[in-house]
Amino acid sequence: MKLICANFKMNLTRNDIKNYLNVINDKIKDNVIFFPTSLYLNDFKEEGYKIGSQDISFKDFGSVTGDTSVLQLKDMGINYTIIGHSERREYFNDSKYVNQKINLALKNNIKVVLCIGENLNEFESNQTIIILKKELDDAINNNLDLINRDNLIIAYEPIWAIGTGKIPTIDILNKTILEIKEYLKSYNLNLKVLYGGSVNLDNIEELETINLIDGYLIGGASLNPEKFLSLINKVN
Ligand code: 13P
């Protein structure tokens, strides 16, 4: 079964969450992980769903106002964390902390969904694989001993595809995912690679033709529970 990660980003209110949980009631399998805002993690946890944090602090504890520690999230029962999402890289300079955050998460037995992806300029100037390799190197460096197929998952999210309704052509996506997997082999790693960026009901069947995709990281299309259920029903 493919892995499906629902990243709510900074969306939905408490009432929306209650309604969401009512709608998805019993219709979600074990391959789905919810990444709501930290405030609502417990609502999903109490209903027995797998949960992940959208980020963790680069420190375990201390004077980092506004951040949440991996130890606190672990206490809460999270199974996963996203690290290096392009929005965090853009607004919070997170590329600088990706390596440290992965180290903290893996040492605490939290599985990591590592986001990598190129921007439109880089895509148009054929830099994609160069960018992806650099982001992988930055993440893996010094952490190789901690990493295995079970605890580090790569999410390839072209920045230009996030929230735009655009996705790469199937040929390009197939080639890029193959290149990512080949590059990981040079580290002796065989990791799952998810695709993220405007995954929706209109393109899921096309995406499902790519055998190399091991799952999806879904933003906007995970916010409406009815639509999300229809979407994941189309995933093998
Ligand atoms: P969208 O599915 O809204 O394009 O977002 C993708 C994403 O960034 C998931 O992490």
Coordinates of C-alpha atoms and ligand atoms in Angstrom, one line a residue:
M1 CA 0.0 0.0 0.0
K2 CA 1.2 3.5 -0.8
L3 CA 1.9 6.0 1.9
I4 CA -0.4 9.0 2.0
C5 CA 0.5 12.1 4.0
A6 CA -2.1 14.8 4.5
N7 CA -0.4 18.1 5.2
F8 CA -3.0 20.6 6.4
K9 CA -0.4 23.3 6.7
M10 CA -1.8 26.3 8.7
N11 CA -5.5 25.6 7.9
L12 CA -8.8 24.6 9.5
T13 CA -10.4 25.6 12.8
R14 CA -11.4 23.5 15.7
N15 CA -14.9 23.1 14.3
D16 CA -13.5 22.1 10.9
I17 CA -11.4 19.4 12.6
K18 CA -14.4 18.0 14.5
N19 CA -16.4 17.8 11.2
Y20 CA -13.4 16.3 9.5
L21 CA -13.1 13.6 12.0
N22 CA -16.9 12.8 11.8
V23 CA -16.6 12.5 8.0
I24 CA -13.6 10.3 7.9
N25 CA -14.8 8.1 10.7
D26 CA -13.5 4.5 10.1
K27 CA -12.8 5.1 6.5
I28 CA -9.1 5.6 6.8
K29 CA -6.5 2.8 6.6
D30 CA -3.2 2.5 8.3
N31 CA -1.3 3.9 5.3
V32 CA -2.6 7.5 5.9
I33 CA -0.8 9.9 8.2
F34 CA -2.3 13.2 9.2
F35 CA -0.2 16.3 9.7
P36 CA -2.6 18.9 11.2
T37 CA -1.5 22.1 13.0
S38 CA 0.1 21.0 16.3
L39 CA -2.9 22.3 18.2
Y40 CA -5.1 19.6 16.7
L41 CA -2.7 16.6 16.7
N42 CA -4.3 15.2 19.8
D43 CA -7.8 15.2 18.2
F44 CA -6.5 12.9 15.5
K45 CA -4.5 10.9 18.0
E46 CA -7.5 10.3 20.3
E47 CA -9.4 8.8 17.3
G48 CA -6.6 6.4 16.7
Y49 CA -5.1 7.9 13.5
K50 CA -1.4 8.1 12.7
I51 CA -0.1 11.6 13.2
G52 CA 2.9 13.6 12.3
S53 CA 4.2 17.1 13.0
Q54 CA 4.7 19.6 10.2
D55 CA 8.1 20.5 11.7
I56 CA 10.2 20.2 14.8
S57 CA 12.6 22.6 16.5
F58 CA 16.3 22.3 15.7
K59 CA 16.9 22.1 19.5
D60 CA 15.6 19.4 21.9
F61 CA 14.7 21.9 24.7
G62 CA 15.5 25.5 25.6
S63 CA 15.0 29.1 24.8
V64 CA 13.5 28.9 21.3
T65 CA 10.2 30.9 21.6
G66 CA 7.5 29.7 19.4
D67 CA 9.1 26.3 18.5
T68 CA 8.0 22.8 19.6
S69 CA 10.4 20.2 20.7
V70 CA 10.6 16.7 19.2
L71 CA 10.6 15.4 22.8
Q72 CA 7.3 17.2 23.5
L73 CA 5.8 15.9 20.2
K74 CA 7.1 12.4 20.9
D75 CA 5.3 12.6 24.3
M76 CA 2.2 13.4 22.4
G77 CA 2.5 10.3 20.4
I78 CA 3.5 11.5 16.9
N79 CA 4.9 8.8 14.6
Y80 CA 6.3 11.2 11.9
T81 CA 7.5 14.6 11.2
I82 CA 7.9 16.6 8.0
I83 CA 11.3 18.3 7.7
G84 CA 12.5 20.8 5.1
H85 CA 9.2 21.7 3.6
S86 CA 9.8 24.4 1.0
E87 CA 7.5 26.8 2.9
R88 CA 9.7 26.4 6.0
R89 CA 12.8 26.7 3.8
E90 CA 11.4 29.9 2.3
Y91 CA 10.0 31.7 5.4
F92 CA 12.2 30.3 8.2
N93 CA 15.5 29.6 6.6
D94 CA 15.0 25.9 7.3
S95 CA 17.6 24.6 4.8
K96 CA 20.1 25.6 7.4
Y97 CA 18.5 23.3 10.0
V98 CA 17.4 20.3 8.0
N99 CA 20.5 18.2 8.9
Q100 CA 20.2 18.9 12.6
K101 CA 16.4 18.3 12.7
I102 CA 16.7 15.0 10.9
N103 CA 19.3 13.9 13.5
L104 CA 17.1 14.9 16.4
A105 CA 14.0 13.1 15.0
L106 CA 15.8 9.9 14.1
K107 CA 17.6 9.7 17.4
N108 CA 14.1 9.9 19.0
N109 CA 12.6 7.3 16.8
I110 CA 10.4 9.7 14.9
K111 CA 10.2 8.9 11.2
V112 CA 11.0 11.8 8.9
V113 CA 9.3 12.9 5.7
L114 CA 12.1 15.0 4.1
C115 CA 10.9 17.4 1.4
I116 CA 13.1 18.3 -1.5
G117 CA 12.3 20.2 -4.7
E118 CA 13.4 22.8 -7.2
N119 CA 11.8 26.2 -7.9
L120 CA 10.5 27.2 -11.3
N121 CA 13.8 28.9 -12.4
E122 CA 15.8 25.9 -11.5
F123 CA 13.3 23.6 -13.3
E124 CA 13.4 25.7 -16.4
S125 CA 17.1 25.8 -16.5
N126 CA 17.5 22.1 -16.1
Q127 CA 19.0 22.3 -12.6
T128 CA 16.4 20.0 -10.9
I129 CA 18.7 17.1 -10.2
I130 CA 21.6 19.3 -9.1
I131 CA 19.3 20.9 -6.5
L132 CA 17.8 17.6 -5.4
K133 CA 21.2 16.0 -4.9
K134 CA 22.4 19.0 -2.9
E135 CA 19.3 18.9 -0.6
L136 CA 19.8 15.1 -0.2
D137 CA 23.5 15.6 0.6
D138 CA 22.7 18.3 3.2
A139 CA 20.1 16.0 4.9
I140 CA 22.1 12.8 4.8
N141 CA 25.5 14.1 5.8
N142 CA 26.5 12.8 9.2
N143 CA 23.1 11.0 9.6
L144 CA 23.8 8.1 7.4
D145 CA 24.2 5.6 10.3
L146 CA 20.8 6.5 11.6
I147 CA 18.9 6.2 8.3
N148 CA 17.0 3.2 6.9
R149 CA 14.1 2.5 4.6
D150 CA 11.7 2.5 7.5
N151 CA 12.6 5.9 9.0
L152 CA 13.5 8.3 6.2
I153 CA 11.0 9.0 3.5
I154 CA 11.7 11.4 0.7
A155 CA 9.0 13.7 -0.6
Y156 CA 9.7 15.2 -4.0
E157 CA 7.8 18.4 -4.2
P158 CA 8.6 20.7 -7.1
I159 CA 8.1 24.2 -5.5
W160 CA 6.4 25.4 -8.7
A161 CA 3.8 22.6 -8.4
I162 CA 2.8 23.4 -4.9
G163 CA -0.7 25.0 -4.7
T164 CA -0.6 25.9 -8.4
G165 CA -2.6 23.1 -10.0
K166 CA 0.4 22.3 -12.2
I167 CA 2.3 19.0 -12.0
P168 CA 5.4 17.8 -14.0
T169 CA 4.7 15.7 -17.1
I170 CA 4.5 12.0 -16.3
D171 CA 7.8 11.5 -18.3
I172 CA 9.7 14.2 -16.4
L173 CA 8.3 13.0 -13.1
N174 CA 9.2 9.4 -13.8
K175 CA 12.7 10.4 -14.8
T176 CA 13.2 12.7 -11.7
I177 CA 12.0 10.0 -9.2
L178 CA 14.3 7.5 -10.9
E179 CA 17.2 9.9 -10.6
I180 CA 16.4 10.4 -6.9
K181 CA 16.3 6.7 -6.3
E182 CA 19.5 6.2 -8.3
Y183 CA 21.3 8.9 -6.3
L184 CA 20.2 7.4 -3.0
K185 CA 21.8 4.1 -4.1
S186 CA 25.2 5.9 -4.1
Y187 CA 24.6 6.2 -0.3
N188 CA 23.5 2.5 -0.3
L189 CA 20.0 3.7 0.6
N190 CA 16.7 2.3 -0.8
L191 CA 14.1 4.8 0.4
K192 CA 10.5 5.5 -0.4
V193 CA 9.9 8.5 -2.6
L194 CA 6.6 10.3 -2.4
Y195 CA 5.3 12.9 -4.8
G196 CA 3.8 16.2 -3.6
G197 CA 2.6 19.3 -5.4
S198 CA -1.1 19.8 -6.5
V199 CA -2.0 16.2 -6.2
N200 CA -5.8 16.2 -6.8
L201 CA -8.8 14.2 -8.1
D202 CA -8.1 15.4 -11.7
N203 CA -4.5 14.1 -11.8
I204 CA -4.3 11.2 -9.4
E205 CA -5.1 8.6 -12.1
E206 CA -2.3 9.9 -14.3
L207 CA 0.1 10.0 -11.3
E208 CA -0.9 6.4 -10.4
T209 CA 0.6 5.3 -13.8
I210 CA 4.1 6.0 -12.4
N211 CA 5.2 2.7 -10.7
L212 CA 8.2 4.4 -9.0
I213 CA 6.0 6.6 -6.8
D214 CA 5.7 5.2 -3.3
G215 CA 3.0 7.6 -2.1
Y216 CA 1.8 11.2 -1.9
L217 CA 2.2 14.3 0.2
I218 CA -1.1 16.1 -0.2
G219 CA -1.8 19.7 0.8
G220 CA -4.9 21.5 -0.5
A221 CA -6.7 18.4 -1.6
S222 CA -6.5 16.9 1.9
L223 CA -8.5 19.8 3.6
N224 CA -11.9 18.7 2.5
P225 CA -12.6 15.3 4.1
E226 CA -15.1 14.1 1.4
K227 CA -12.8 15.0 -1.4
F228 CA -9.8 13.5 0.4
L229 CA -11.6 10.2 0.8
S230 CA -12.4 10.1 -2.9
L231 CA -8.8 10.9 -3.7
I232 CA -7.3 8.3 -1.5
N233 CA -9.8 5.7 -2.8
K234 CA -8.1 6.1 -6.2
V235 CA -4.6 5.3 -4.8
N236 CA -3.4 1.7 -5.0
Ligands
13P1 P1 -0.6 21.2 -2.5 O1 -1.1 19.8 -2.5 O2 -1.7 22.1 -1.9 O3 -0.1 21.6 -3.8 O4 0.5 21.2 -1.4 C1 1.6 20.3 -1.5 C2 2.4 20.4 -0.3 O5 3.1 21.3 -0.1 C3 2.3 19.3 0.7 O6 3.3 19.4 1.6

